[in-house]
């Protein structure tokens, strides 16, 4: 008999609570059509069909949940309501999942605005976890980055070799991540941009892995057109 313990259940949190103001169309970008499907279909499909993902929990407004259920080829575990920021949307999902699932459950947080997610990147995150508290895929920064506090003068020089751009999905342990969020006040949570920030602020051990340049985020109209072009 093997001594290997069974893999921990892993629930994907798929974020679809944003308004897509930078794309600027009436319908949020994740529900706009690309190829034959709404944008959200692509990452949802990858998550639902990955052998190590136990189920998908979605943050979305109620009025879009039928569209999502219709596009999914498997049952969605459940839904949470969006918050005013991406991090508050995550807080809602973490709160709802904590009430239903054991603390050792893994959570993989992904953006529905990153439709080109691959099964390989999900596997890479899960394989890298080991005894760490979390995993974040990152890309090296290719442009030289300057810091400016007023937008017109350089306030400090940065060493590009130490800089990385964070991607999604990010992997955490449900109980540890919920505890990290509980330690932060509302103002700090509102200041957060990436979901790994609360983990780092509270001393969790997050390991970086190479991200996937193809796993870009649809932020602008041009990004949406790019993805449409790739999926005609
Ligand atoms: N998101 C969310 N809840 C929010 C804000 C964002 O679930 N309150 C999700 C978006 O749906 C998206 C992901 O977080 O999948 C990344 O955010 P972003 O690219 O900023 O999307 P939007 O906030 O929708 O776009 P914009 O900032 O242009 O309004
Ligand atoms: Mg946004």
Coordinates of C-alpha atoms and ligand atoms in Angstrom, one line a residue:
X1 CA 0.0 0.0 0.0
X2 CA 1.3 3.5 -0.8
X3 CA 1.9 5.9 2.0
X4 CA 1.1 9.0 -0.2
X5 CA -1.8 10.9 1.3
X6 CA -4.6 11.7 -1.1
X7 CA -4.4 15.2 -2.7
X8 CA -6.2 17.9 -0.8
X9 CA -9.5 19.1 -2.4
X10 CA -8.9 22.2 -4.5
X11 CA -11.7 24.7 -5.2
X12 CA -11.2 27.3 -7.9
X13 CA -12.6 30.7 -7.2
X14 CA -13.4 32.3 -10.5
X15 CA -13.8 36.1 -10.3
X16 CA -16.4 37.6 -12.6
X17 CA -17.7 40.5 -10.4
X18 CA -16.0 43.4 -12.3
X19 CA -17.7 46.0 -14.5
X20 CA -15.0 46.1 -17.2
X21 CA -14.8 49.9 -17.2
X22 CA -11.6 50.0 -19.2
X23 CA -13.0 47.9 -22.0
X24 CA -15.9 50.3 -21.8
X25 CA -18.8 48.4 -23.4
X26 CA -22.2 48.2 -21.7
X27 CA -21.8 44.5 -20.8
X28 CA -18.9 43.5 -18.6
X29 CA -16.0 42.0 -20.6
X30 CA -16.3 38.5 -19.1
X31 CA -19.8 38.2 -20.6
X32 CA -19.0 39.5 -24.1
X33 CA -18.8 37.0 -26.9
X34 CA -15.4 35.8 -28.1
X35 CA -15.7 33.1 -30.8
X36 CA -18.7 31.0 -29.9
X37 CA -18.8 31.6 -26.2
X38 CA -18.8 34.4 -23.6
X39 CA -15.3 35.2 -22.4
X40 CA -15.8 33.6 -19.0
X41 CA -16.4 30.2 -20.7
X42 CA -12.8 29.7 -21.6
X43 CA -11.2 29.8 -18.1
X44 CA -14.3 28.1 -16.6
X45 CA -13.9 25.3 -19.1
X46 CA -10.2 24.8 -18.3
X47 CA -10.9 24.8 -14.5
X48 CA -13.9 22.5 -14.8
X49 CA -12.1 19.9 -16.8
X50 CA -8.8 19.9 -14.8
X51 CA -8.5 16.6 -12.9
X52 CA -7.2 18.2 -9.7
X53 CA -9.9 20.9 -9.4
X54 CA -12.7 19.6 -7.2
X55 CA -15.2 22.3 -8.2
X56 CA -15.6 25.9 -9.3
X57 CA -17.0 28.7 -7.1
X58 CA -17.9 31.9 -8.9
X59 CA -18.2 35.5 -7.8
X60 CA -20.8 37.1 -10.1
X61 CA -23.9 39.2 -9.9
X62 CA -27.1 37.3 -9.7
X63 CA -28.4 38.5 -13.0
X64 CA -25.5 36.8 -14.9
X65 CA -25.6 33.4 -13.0
X66 CA -27.9 31.8 -15.5
X67 CA -25.7 32.7 -18.4
X68 CA -22.7 31.2 -16.5
X69 CA -24.6 28.0 -15.7
X70 CA -25.6 27.7 -19.3
X71 CA -22.1 28.0 -20.6
X72 CA -20.6 25.5 -18.1
X73 CA -20.5 21.9 -19.0
X74 CA -20.6 20.8 -15.3
X75 CA -22.5 22.0 -12.3
X76 CA -21.0 25.1 -10.6
X77 CA -20.4 24.6 -6.8
X78 CA -21.9 27.9 -5.9
X79 CA -21.8 31.7 -6.2
X80 CA -20.9 34.7 -4.1
X81 CA -21.8 38.3 -4.6
X82 CA -19.2 40.7 -5.9
X83 CA -17.6 43.4 -3.6
X84 CA -16.6 46.9 -4.6
X85 CA -13.1 45.8 -5.4
X86 CA -11.5 42.6 -6.7
X87 CA -10.1 41.9 -3.2
X88 CA -13.5 42.4 -1.6
X89 CA -15.0 40.0 -4.1
X90 CA -12.3 37.5 -3.0
X91 CA -13.2 38.2 0.7
X92 CA -16.9 37.3 -0.1
X93 CA -15.9 34.0 -1.7
X94 CA -13.5 33.1 1.1
X95 CA -16.1 33.8 3.7
X96 CA -18.7 31.7 1.9
X97 CA -16.3 28.8 1.3
X98 CA -15.0 28.9 4.9
X99 CA -18.6 28.3 6.1
X100 CA -18.8 25.1 3.9
X101 CA -15.4 23.5 3.5
X102 CA -12.6 22.4 5.8
X103 CA -9.7 24.7 6.5
X104 CA -7.1 22.5 4.7
X105 CA -9.0 22.9 1.4
X106 CA -6.9 24.6 -1.3
X107 CA -8.3 27.6 -3.1
X108 CA -7.1 28.6 -6.6
X109 CA -8.1 32.2 -7.3
X110 CA -8.5 33.1 -11.0
X111 CA -9.7 36.0 -13.1
X112 CA -12.4 35.3 -15.7
X113 CA -10.6 38.1 -17.6
X114 CA -7.7 35.8 -18.1
X115 CA -9.3 33.4 -20.6
X116 CA -6.1 31.8 -21.9
X117 CA -5.4 29.9 -18.7
X118 CA -3.9 26.5 -19.3
X119 CA -4.3 23.2 -17.5
X120 CA -0.5 23.1 -17.3
X121 CA -0.3 26.4 -15.3
X122 CA -2.9 25.0 -12.8
X123 CA -0.8 21.8 -12.5
X124 CA 2.4 23.9 -12.0
X125 CA 0.7 25.8 -9.1
X126 CA -0.4 22.6 -7.4
X127 CA 2.9 20.9 -7.8
X128 CA 4.8 23.9 -6.4
X129 CA 2.8 24.2 -3.2
X130 CA 4.6 21.5 -1.1
X131 CA 4.7 22.9 2.5
X132 CA 4.3 26.5 1.4
X133 CA 1.2 28.6 2.2
X134 CA 0.7 29.7 -1.3
X135 CA 1.9 29.9 -4.9
X136 CA 2.0 32.8 -7.3
X137 CA 3.0 32.6 -11.0
X138 CA 5.0 35.6 -12.1
X139 CA 6.7 37.0 -15.2
X140 CA 10.0 38.9 -15.3
X141 CA 9.5 42.5 -16.1
X142 CA 10.9 43.2 -19.6
X143 CA 10.6 47.0 -19.6
X144 CA 12.7 49.2 -17.3
X145 CA 10.3 50.3 -14.6
X146 CA 10.7 53.8 -13.0
X147 CA 9.0 54.9 -9.8
X148 CA 7.4 58.4 -9.8
X149 CA 5.3 59.8 -7.1
X150 CA 4.0 62.7 -9.2
X151 CA 4.0 61.2 -12.7
X152 CA 6.4 63.8 -14.0
X153 CA 9.7 63.2 -12.2
X154 CA 11.5 59.9 -11.3
X155 CA 11.5 59.5 -7.5
X156 CA 13.6 56.4 -7.3
X157 CA 15.4 53.9 -9.4
X158 CA 14.5 50.2 -9.3
X159 CA 16.5 47.2 -10.0
X160 CA 14.6 45.4 -12.8
X161 CA 16.2 42.1 -12.0
X162 CA 14.3 42.1 -8.7
X163 CA 10.9 42.9 -10.2
X164 CA 8.2 40.5 -11.3
X165 CA 4.7 41.0 -12.6
X166 CA 2.1 38.9 -10.7
X167 CA -0.4 36.7 -12.6
X168 CA -3.4 34.6 -11.7
X169 CA -4.2 31.9 -10.8
X170 CA -2.9 32.2 -7.2
X171 CA -3.1 29.2 -4.9
X172 CA -3.6 29.3 -1.1
X173 CA -4.9 27.2 1.8
X174 CA -8.4 28.3 2.7
X175 CA -8.0 28.4 6.5
X176 CA -4.6 30.2 6.4
X177 CA -5.8 32.7 3.8
X178 CA -9.1 33.4 5.7
X179 CA -7.0 34.0 8.8
X180 CA -4.7 36.4 6.9
X181 CA -7.7 38.4 5.7
X182 CA -9.2 38.6 9.2
X183 CA -6.0 40.2 10.5
X184 CA -6.3 43.2 8.1
X185 CA -8.4 46.3 8.6
X186 CA -10.9 47.5 6.0
X187 CA -8.6 50.3 4.8
X188 CA -5.7 47.9 4.1
X189 CA -8.0 45.4 2.3
X190 CA -9.3 48.3 0.1
X191 CA -5.6 49.2 -0.8
X192 CA -4.8 45.7 -2.0
X193 CA -4.4 45.0 -5.7
X194 CA -3.1 41.5 -5.9
X195 CA -4.6 38.6 -3.8
X196 CA -1.1 37.6 -2.7
X197 CA -0.6 41.0 -0.9
X198 CA -2.7 40.1 2.2
X199 CA -0.8 36.8 2.5
X200 CA 2.6 38.6 2.3
X201 CA 1.4 41.3 4.7
X202 CA 0.6 38.7 7.4
X203 CA 3.8 36.7 7.0
X204 CA 2.5 33.7 4.9
X205 CA 5.1 31.9 2.9
X206 CA 4.3 32.3 -0.8
X207 CA 6.5 30.7 -3.4
X208 CA 6.9 32.2 -6.9
X209 CA 6.8 30.1 -10.0
X210 CA 7.3 31.0 -13.7
X211 CA 4.1 32.4 -15.1
X212 CA 2.7 31.9 -18.7
X213 CA 3.1 34.9 -21.1
X214 CA 0.1 33.5 -23.0
X215 CA -2.1 33.8 -19.9
X216 CA -2.7 37.6 -20.5
X217 CA -5.4 39.6 -18.9
X218 CA -8.1 41.1 -21.1
X219 CA -8.0 44.7 -19.7
X220 CA -8.7 46.9 -22.8
X221 CA -10.8 46.7 -25.9
X222 CA -7.6 45.8 -27.8
X223 CA -7.0 42.8 -25.5
X224 CA -10.5 41.7 -26.1
X225 CA -10.0 42.0 -29.9
X226 CA -6.8 40.0 -29.6
X227 CA -8.5 37.1 -27.8
X228 CA -11.4 37.2 -30.3
X229 CA -8.8 37.1 -33.2
X230 CA -7.2 34.0 -31.5
X231 CA -10.6 32.3 -31.2
X232 CA -12.5 33.0 -34.4
Ligands
LIG1 N1 -13.4 41.5 -10.3 C1 -14.3 41.1 -9.4 N2 -14.9 42.0 -8.6 C2 -14.6 43.3 -8.6 C3 -13.6 43.8 -9.6 C4 -13.0 42.8 -10.4 O1 -14.6 39.9 -9.4 N3 -15.2 44.2 -7.8 C5 -12.8 40.6 -11.3 C6 -13.1 40.9 -12.7 O2 -14.3 40.4 -13.1 C7 -11.9 40.3 -13.5 C8 -10.8 40.3 -12.4 O3 -11.4 40.6 -11.2 O4 -12.1 39.0 -13.9 C9 -9.6 41.2 -12.8 O5 -10.1 42.6 -12.7 P1 -10.1 43.7 -13.9 O6 -9.3 43.2 -15.0 O7 -9.7 45.0 -13.2 O8 -11.6 43.7 -14.3 P2 -12.7 44.8 -14.1 O9 -12.6 45.3 -12.7 O10 -14.0 44.2 -14.6 O11 -12.3 45.9 -15.2 P3 -12.0 47.5 -14.9 O12 -11.0 47.6 -13.8 O13 -11.6 48.0 -16.2 O14 -13.4 48.0 -14.5
LIG2 MG1 -10.8 46.4 -12.1

